[in-house]
Coordinates of C-alpha atoms in Angstrom, one line a residue:
X18 CA -1.7 -28.0 19.8
X19 CA 2.0 -28.3 20.3
X20 CA 4.8 -25.8 20.0
X21 CA 8.3 -26.5 18.9
X22 CA 11.2 -25.0 20.8
X23 CA 11.9 -22.7 17.9
X24 CA 8.3 -21.5 17.9
X25 CA 8.3 -20.8 21.6
X26 CA 11.6 -18.9 21.3
X27 CA 10.2 -16.8 18.5
X28 CA 7.1 -16.1 20.5
X29 CA 9.1 -15.1 23.6
X30 CA 11.3 -12.8 21.5
X31 CA 8.3 -11.2 20.0
X32 CA 6.8 -10.5 23.4
X33 CA 10.1 -9.1 24.6
X34 CA 10.3 -6.7 21.6
X35 CA 6.7 -5.5 22.4
X36 CA 7.7 -4.8 26.0
X37 CA 10.8 -2.9 24.9
X38 CA 8.8 -0.8 22.4
X39 CA 6.2 0.1 25.0
X40 CA 8.9 1.0 27.5
X41 CA 10.6 3.2 24.9
X42 CA 7.3 5.0 24.1
X43 CA 6.6 5.5 27.8
X44 CA 10.0 7.1 28.4
X45 CA 9.5 9.4 25.4
X46 CA 6.1 10.6 26.6
X47 CA 7.6 11.2 30.1
X48 CA 10.3 13.3 28.5
X49 CA 7.7 15.2 26.4
X50 CA 5.8 16.1 29.6
X51 CA 9.0 17.5 31.1
X52 CA 9.3 20.0 28.2
X53 CA 12.6 20.7 26.4
X54 CA 13.7 19.9 22.9
X55 CA 11.2 17.0 22.4
X56 CA 8.3 19.3 23.4
X57 CA 9.6 22.0 21.1
X58 CA 9.8 19.5 18.2
X59 CA 6.3 18.1 18.8
X60 CA 4.0 20.7 20.5
X61 CA 1.1 18.3 20.2
X62 CA 1.3 14.9 21.9
X63 CA -0.5 13.3 19.0
X64 CA 2.4 14.5 16.7
X65 CA 4.8 12.7 19.1
X66 CA 2.8 9.5 19.0
X67 CA 2.6 9.5 15.2
X68 CA 6.4 10.1 15.1
X69 CA 7.0 7.2 17.5
X70 CA 4.8 4.9 15.4
X71 CA 6.7 5.8 12.3
X72 CA 10.0 5.1 14.0
X73 CA 8.8 1.7 15.1
X74 CA 7.5 0.9 11.5
X75 CA 10.9 2.0 10.0
X76 CA 12.8 -0.2 12.5
X77 CA 10.6 -3.2 11.7
X78 CA 11.0 -2.7 7.9
X79 CA 14.8 -2.3 8.3
X80 CA 15.0 -5.5 10.4
X81 CA 12.9 -7.5 7.9
X82 CA 15.1 -6.3 5.0
X83 CA 18.2 -7.2 6.9
X84 CA 16.9 -10.7 7.7
X85 CA 15.9 -11.2 4.0
X86 CA 19.3 -10.2 2.8
X87 CA 21.1 -12.5 5.2
X88 CA 19.0 -15.5 4.1
X89 CA 17.9 -16.3 7.6
X90 CA 14.2 -15.9 6.9
X91 CA 12.0 -18.1 4.7
X92 CA 10.9 -16.8 1.3
X93 CA 7.6 -15.1 1.5
X94 CA 6.2 -17.5 -1.1
X95 CA 7.2 -20.4 1.1
X96 CA 5.0 -19.3 4.1
X97 CA 1.9 -21.3 4.8
X98 CA -1.7 -20.4 4.4
X99 CA -5.2 -21.7 4.0
X100 CA -8.2 -21.8 1.6
X101 CA -11.8 -20.7 2.1
X102 CA -12.7 -24.2 3.1
X103 CA -10.3 -24.1 6.0
X104 CA -7.7 -26.4 4.5
X105 CA -4.1 -25.7 5.3
X106 CA -1.2 -25.5 2.9
X107 CA 2.5 -25.4 3.5
X108 CA 3.3 -22.9 0.8
X109 CA 2.0 -21.1 -2.2
X110 CA 4.1 -23.5 -4.3
X111 CA 1.7 -26.2 -3.1
X112 CA -1.3 -24.1 -4.3
X113 CA 0.2 -23.6 -7.8
X114 CA 1.1 -27.3 -8.0
X115 CA -2.4 -28.5 -7.1
X116 CA -4.6 -25.8 -8.7
X117 CA -2.5 -24.2 -11.4
X118 CA -0.2 -26.9 -12.6
X119 CA 1.9 -26.5 -15.7
X120 CA 2.4 -30.3 -16.0
X121 CA -0.1 -32.3 -18.0
X122 CA -1.6 -35.3 -16.3
X123 CA -0.8 -37.6 -19.2
X124 CA 2.8 -36.6 -19.2
X125 CA 3.2 -37.7 -15.6
X126 CA 1.8 -41.2 -16.2
X127 CA 4.4 -43.9 -16.5
X128 CA 4.5 -45.7 -19.8
X129 CA 3.6 -49.0 -18.3
X130 CA 0.8 -47.6 -16.2
X131 CA -2.0 -48.5 -18.7
X132 CA -4.8 -48.1 -16.1
X133 CA -3.8 -44.5 -15.3
X134 CA -3.7 -43.7 -19.0
X135 CA -7.2 -45.2 -19.5
X136 CA -8.5 -43.1 -16.6
X137 CA -7.1 -39.9 -18.0
X138 CA -8.5 -40.7 -21.5
X139 CA -11.9 -41.5 -20.0
X140 CA -11.9 -38.3 -18.0
X141 CA -11.0 -36.2 -21.1
X142 CA -13.9 -37.7 -23.0
X143 CA -16.2 -37.0 -20.1
X144 CA -15.0 -33.4 -19.7
X145 CA -15.5 -32.9 -23.5
X146 CA -19.1 -34.0 -23.1
X147 CA -19.5 -31.8 -20.0
X148 CA -18.2 -28.7 -21.8
X149 CA -20.9 -29.1 -24.4
X150 CA -23.7 -29.4 -21.8
X151 CA -22.4 -27.0 -19.1
X152 CA -24.7 -24.1 -18.4
X153 CA -23.8 -20.9 -16.6
X154 CA -25.1 -22.4 -13.4
X155 CA -22.8 -25.4 -13.6
X156 CA -19.6 -25.1 -11.6
X157 CA -16.5 -25.1 -13.7
X158 CA -14.9 -27.4 -11.2
X159 CA -17.1 -30.2 -12.6
X160 CA -15.1 -30.0 -15.9
X161 CA -11.6 -30.5 -14.3
X162 CA -9.7 -33.1 -16.3
X163 CA -6.9 -34.1 -13.9
X164 CA -6.9 -37.7 -12.9
X165 CA -5.3 -36.9 -9.5
X166 CA -7.4 -34.0 -8.3
X167 CA -5.1 -31.4 -9.9
X168 CA -6.1 -28.8 -12.3
X169 CA -4.1 -27.2 -15.1
X170 CA -3.1 -23.5 -15.2
X171 CA -5.5 -23.0 -18.0
X172 CA -8.3 -24.4 -15.9
X173 CA -7.2 -22.0 -13.0
X174 CA -7.8 -19.1 -15.3
X175 CA -11.0 -20.5 -16.8
X176 CA -12.6 -20.9 -13.3
X177 CA -11.7 -17.3 -12.5
X178 CA -13.1 -16.1 -15.8
X179 CA -16.3 -18.1 -15.1
X180 CA -16.8 -16.5 -11.8
X181 CA -16.6 -12.9 -13.2
X182 CA -18.7 -13.9 -16.2
X183 CA -21.6 -14.4 -13.8
X184 CA -21.1 -11.2 -11.8
X185 CA -23.2 -8.2 -12.7
X186 CA -21.6 -5.5 -14.8
X187 CA -22.2 -2.8 -12.2
X188 CA -20.1 -1.1 -9.6
X189 CA -21.7 -3.3 -6.9
X190 CA -21.2 -6.4 -9.0
X191 CA -17.5 -5.9 -9.6
X192 CA -16.9 -4.9 -6.0
X193 CA -18.6 -8.0 -4.6
X194 CA -21.5 -6.2 -3.1
X195 CA -19.4 -3.4 -1.6
X196 CA -20.1 -0.8 -4.2
X197 CA -20.4 1.8 -1.4
X198 CA -16.6 1.8 -0.9
X199 CA -16.0 3.1 -4.4
X200 CA -16.0 6.8 -3.5
X201 CA -13.4 6.5 -0.7
X202 CA -11.4 4.0 -2.8
X203 CA -11.1 6.5 -5.6
X204 CA -10.3 9.4 -3.3
X205 CA -7.3 7.6 -1.7
X206 CA -6.1 6.4 -5.1
X207 CA -6.2 10.0 -6.4
X208 CA -4.3 11.2 -3.3
X209 CA -1.7 8.5 -3.9
X210 CA -1.2 9.3 -7.6
X211 CA -0.8 13.0 -6.8
X212 CA 1.9 12.2 -4.3
X213 CA 4.1 10.6 -6.9
X214 CA 6.7 13.2 -7.9
X215 CA 7.8 13.4 -11.5
X216 CA 5.2 11.1 -13.0
X217 CA 3.8 12.3 -16.2
X218 CA 0.1 12.8 -17.1
X219 CA 0.1 11.9 -20.7
X220 CA -1.0 8.2 -20.9
X221 CA -2.3 5.6 -18.5
X222 CA -3.8 2.1 -18.7
X223 CA -6.0 0.1 -16.4
X224 CA -5.2 -3.6 -16.7
X225 CA -8.1 -5.7 -15.4
X226 CA -10.3 -2.7 -15.6
X227 CA -13.7 -4.4 -15.4
X228 CA -16.5 -1.9 -16.3
X229 CA -14.1 1.0 -16.2
X230 CA -14.8 2.2 -12.6
X231 CA -11.2 3.3 -12.0
X232 CA -10.8 4.6 -15.5
X233 CA -13.8 6.8 -15.2
X234 CA -13.4 8.1 -11.6
X235 CA -9.6 8.3 -11.4
X236 CA -7.6 8.1 -14.6
X237 CA -9.6 10.0 -17.2
X238 CA -9.7 13.2 -15.1
X239 CA -5.9 13.1 -14.6
X240 CA -4.5 11.8 -18.0
X241 CA -4.7 12.9 -21.6
X242 CA -5.2 9.4 -22.9
X243 CA -6.4 6.3 -21.0
X244 CA -6.5 2.7 -22.3
X245 CA -8.7 0.0 -20.8
X246 CA -8.1 -3.8 -20.8
X247 CA -10.2 -6.6 -19.4
X248 CA -10.8 -10.3 -20.2
X249 CA -14.6 -10.2 -20.0
X250 CA -16.3 -8.9 -23.2
X251 CA -19.4 -8.0 -21.1
X252 CA -17.4 -5.6 -19.0
X253 CA -15.5 -4.1 -21.9
X254 CA -18.7 -3.5 -23.8
X255 CA -20.3 -1.8 -20.7
X256 CA -17.2 0.4 -20.3
X257 CA -17.2 1.3 -24.0
X258 CA -20.9 2.2 -24.0
X259 CA -20.4 4.7 -21.1
X260 CA -16.9 6.0 -21.9
X261 CA -16.3 5.9 -25.6
X262 CA -17.3 9.6 -26.1
X263 CA -14.9 10.9 -23.5
X264 CA -12.2 13.0 -25.1
X265 CA -9.4 11.3 -23.2
X266 CA -10.5 7.7 -23.8
X267 CA -8.1 5.6 -25.8
X268 CA -8.3 1.9 -26.6
X269 CA -10.8 -0.7 -25.3
X270 CA -9.0 -4.1 -25.3
X271 CA -10.7 -7.4 -24.5
X272 CA -7.9 -9.8 -23.4
X273 CA -6.8 -11.9 -20.5
X274 CA -3.8 -10.4 -18.9
X275 CA -1.9 -13.7 -18.8
X276 CA -2.0 -13.6 -22.7
X277 CA -1.4 -9.9 -23.0
X278 CA 1.8 -9.1 -24.9
X279 CA 3.6 -5.8 -24.8
X280 CA 1.0 -3.1 -25.4
X281 CA 1.2 -1.4 -28.8
X282 CA -0.8 1.0 -30.8
X283 CA -0.9 4.3 -32.5
X284 CA 1.2 5.3 -35.5
X285 CA 4.5 4.4 -33.9
X286 CA 3.4 1.0 -32.6
X287 CA 5.4 1.8 -29.5
X288 CA 3.2 3.0 -26.6
X289 CA 4.8 4.1 -23.4
X290 CA 2.7 4.7 -20.3
X291 CA 3.2 7.1 -17.4
X292 CA 1.0 4.9 -15.2
X293 CA 0.0 1.2 -15.5
X294 CA -2.7 0.5 -13.0
X295 CA -3.6 -2.8 -11.4
X296 CA -6.3 -3.1 -8.8
X297 CA -7.9 -6.2 -7.3
X298 CA -6.7 -8.4 -10.1
X299 CA -3.2 -9.7 -9.3
X300 CA -4.5 -12.3 -6.9
X301 CA -5.6 -14.2 -9.9
X302 CA -2.0 -14.9 -11.1
X303 CA 0.4 -17.6 -9.9
X304 CA 3.7 -16.1 -8.9
X305 CA 5.6 -17.0 -12.1
X306 CA 2.9 -15.6 -14.3
X307 CA 2.6 -12.5 -12.2
X308 CA 6.4 -11.9 -12.4
X309 CA 6.3 -12.4 -16.2
X310 CA 3.4 -9.9 -16.5
X311 CA 5.1 -7.3 -14.4
X312 CA 8.3 -7.6 -16.4
X313 CA 6.4 -7.1 -19.6
X314 CA 4.7 -4.0 -18.2
X315 CA 8.0 -2.6 -17.0
X316 CA 9.1 -2.5 -20.6
X317 CA 6.1 -0.3 -21.4
X318 CA 6.8 2.5 -19.0
X319 CA 8.0 5.9 -19.7
X320 CA 11.4 6.7 -18.0
X321 CA 9.6 8.4 -15.1
X322 CA 6.6 6.1 -15.3
X323 CA 5.3 3.7 -12.5
X324 CA 3.3 0.6 -12.2
X325 CA 0.7 1.0 -9.5
X326 CA -0.5 -2.1 -7.6
X327 CA -3.5 -1.8 -5.3
X328 CA -4.5 -5.1 -3.7
X329 CA -5.9 -6.8 -0.5
X330 CA -3.2 -7.7 2.0
X331 CA -3.5 -10.8 4.3
X332 CA -2.2 -10.2 7.8
X333 CA -0.4 -13.5 8.0
X334 CA -0.3 -16.4 5.5
X335 CA -2.0 -16.4 2.1
X336 CA -5.7 -17.2 1.6
X337 CA -7.0 -19.1 -1.4
X338 CA -10.5 -18.2 -2.5
X339 CA -11.7 -21.4 -4.3
X340 CA -14.8 -19.7 -5.7
X341 CA -13.0 -17.2 -7.9
X342 CA -9.6 -18.8 -8.0
X343 CA -7.6 -15.9 -6.4
X344 CA -5.0 -15.7 -3.7
X345 CA -4.8 -12.9 -1.1
X346 CA -1.1 -12.5 -0.5
X347 CA 0.7 -10.9 2.4
X348 CA 2.6 -7.6 1.9
X349 CA 5.9 -9.4 2.1
X350 CA 4.8 -12.0 -0.5
X351 CA 3.9 -9.2 -3.0
X352 CA 7.2 -7.4 -2.4
X353 CA 9.1 -10.7 -3.0
X354 CA 7.4 -11.0 -6.5
X355 CA 8.1 -7.3 -7.2
X356 CA 11.8 -7.9 -6.5
X357 CA 11.9 -11.0 -8.6
X358 CA 10.4 -8.9 -11.5
X359 CA 13.2 -6.4 -11.2
X360 CA 11.0 -3.7 -9.7
X361 CA 11.5 -1.4 -6.7
X362 CA 8.8 0.1 -4.5
X363 CA 9.2 3.9 -4.7
X364 CA 6.1 4.8 -2.8
X365 CA 3.4 3.0 -0.8
X366 CA 0.3 3.9 1.1
X367 CA -2.5 2.1 3.0
X368 CA -6.1 2.6 2.0
X369 CA -8.2 4.4 4.7
X370 CA -11.8 4.4 5.8
X371 CA -12.7 0.9 4.5
X372 CA -15.1 -1.2 6.6
X373 CA -13.3 -3.4 9.2
X374 CA -14.8 -6.6 7.7
X375 CA -12.7 -6.1 4.5
X376 CA -9.1 -7.0 4.0
X377 CA -6.6 -4.2 4.5
X378 CA -5.7 -2.7 1.2
X379 CA -2.3 -1.2 0.2
X380 CA -1.0 0.7 -2.8
X381 CA 2.5 0.4 -4.2
X382 CA 4.2 2.5 -6.9
X383 CA 6.9 0.4 -8.7
X384 CA 9.5 1.1 -11.3

């Protein structure tokens, strides 16, 4: 491995910052032991430590914000990452270009490149035949039509849908074998919702709701009317069977979120939500589609309403899961998309008590 001069400088600066922070904390603890105002303000040393950690976090957030505004840092979407096979990528843009392309293969072929056109045509015929014979055990990747190893955005969504189509319509199935975390997940989500001042309790919707786990455990007890949307008919039918008789249950909608227009219904045809809930679903959307979806949802909020996003957070660069066609973004990458969609983070909170082998999970309230 080799390090550029810039990389070494950044590393040295980071180490220096750590030393300064530790020295500052040591001085504060020494002052606390001496008594005085600091001891009066924080009678318990754990309170002092929590305060110090909060001050460090605020300073880091402020520095990151300042760097972003000055244009000296790279865009979050331009940071590198890897996939589940270990392959490295320079940016998310490279992922979208290769796996969720909006450019048709035929359109990119030069007019005089007859051989390329023949290959594309041949692959299309082959794929058409494969689609007729593909069973649930056949990987969707075998039906990709690109002549240069690229797949279209439609194929990106099809592969994701195929993965979930073969997952069990149970709590354990929709949580990837970690059904035991559902209770603590719902508990922290409830705590987060209750911390949001001024948010109404009339109507909510869960977008990408699966079998209605969050609807049942979190939203129905808190809201007068709750709608549910998911792309998989099996999941929607399962949710309908269990929840249709609940007094607060509203609409059951089977639709992919990428195709979902502004939600409407009722006598007025103009539904406004107090809470629009997303959980473990936004990783399936390329940046541009995610931004568009969030903008559409913003138009469906009550004046005091919020969009809540609860997602896995990568600690560094992004991670592409090639099995279900989803991307685990970093916190900064999500915030960059929120900002592009014209949304501000009004509250945020980390999920607690999850197993260490899982990604850290964070909740954001946006409006």
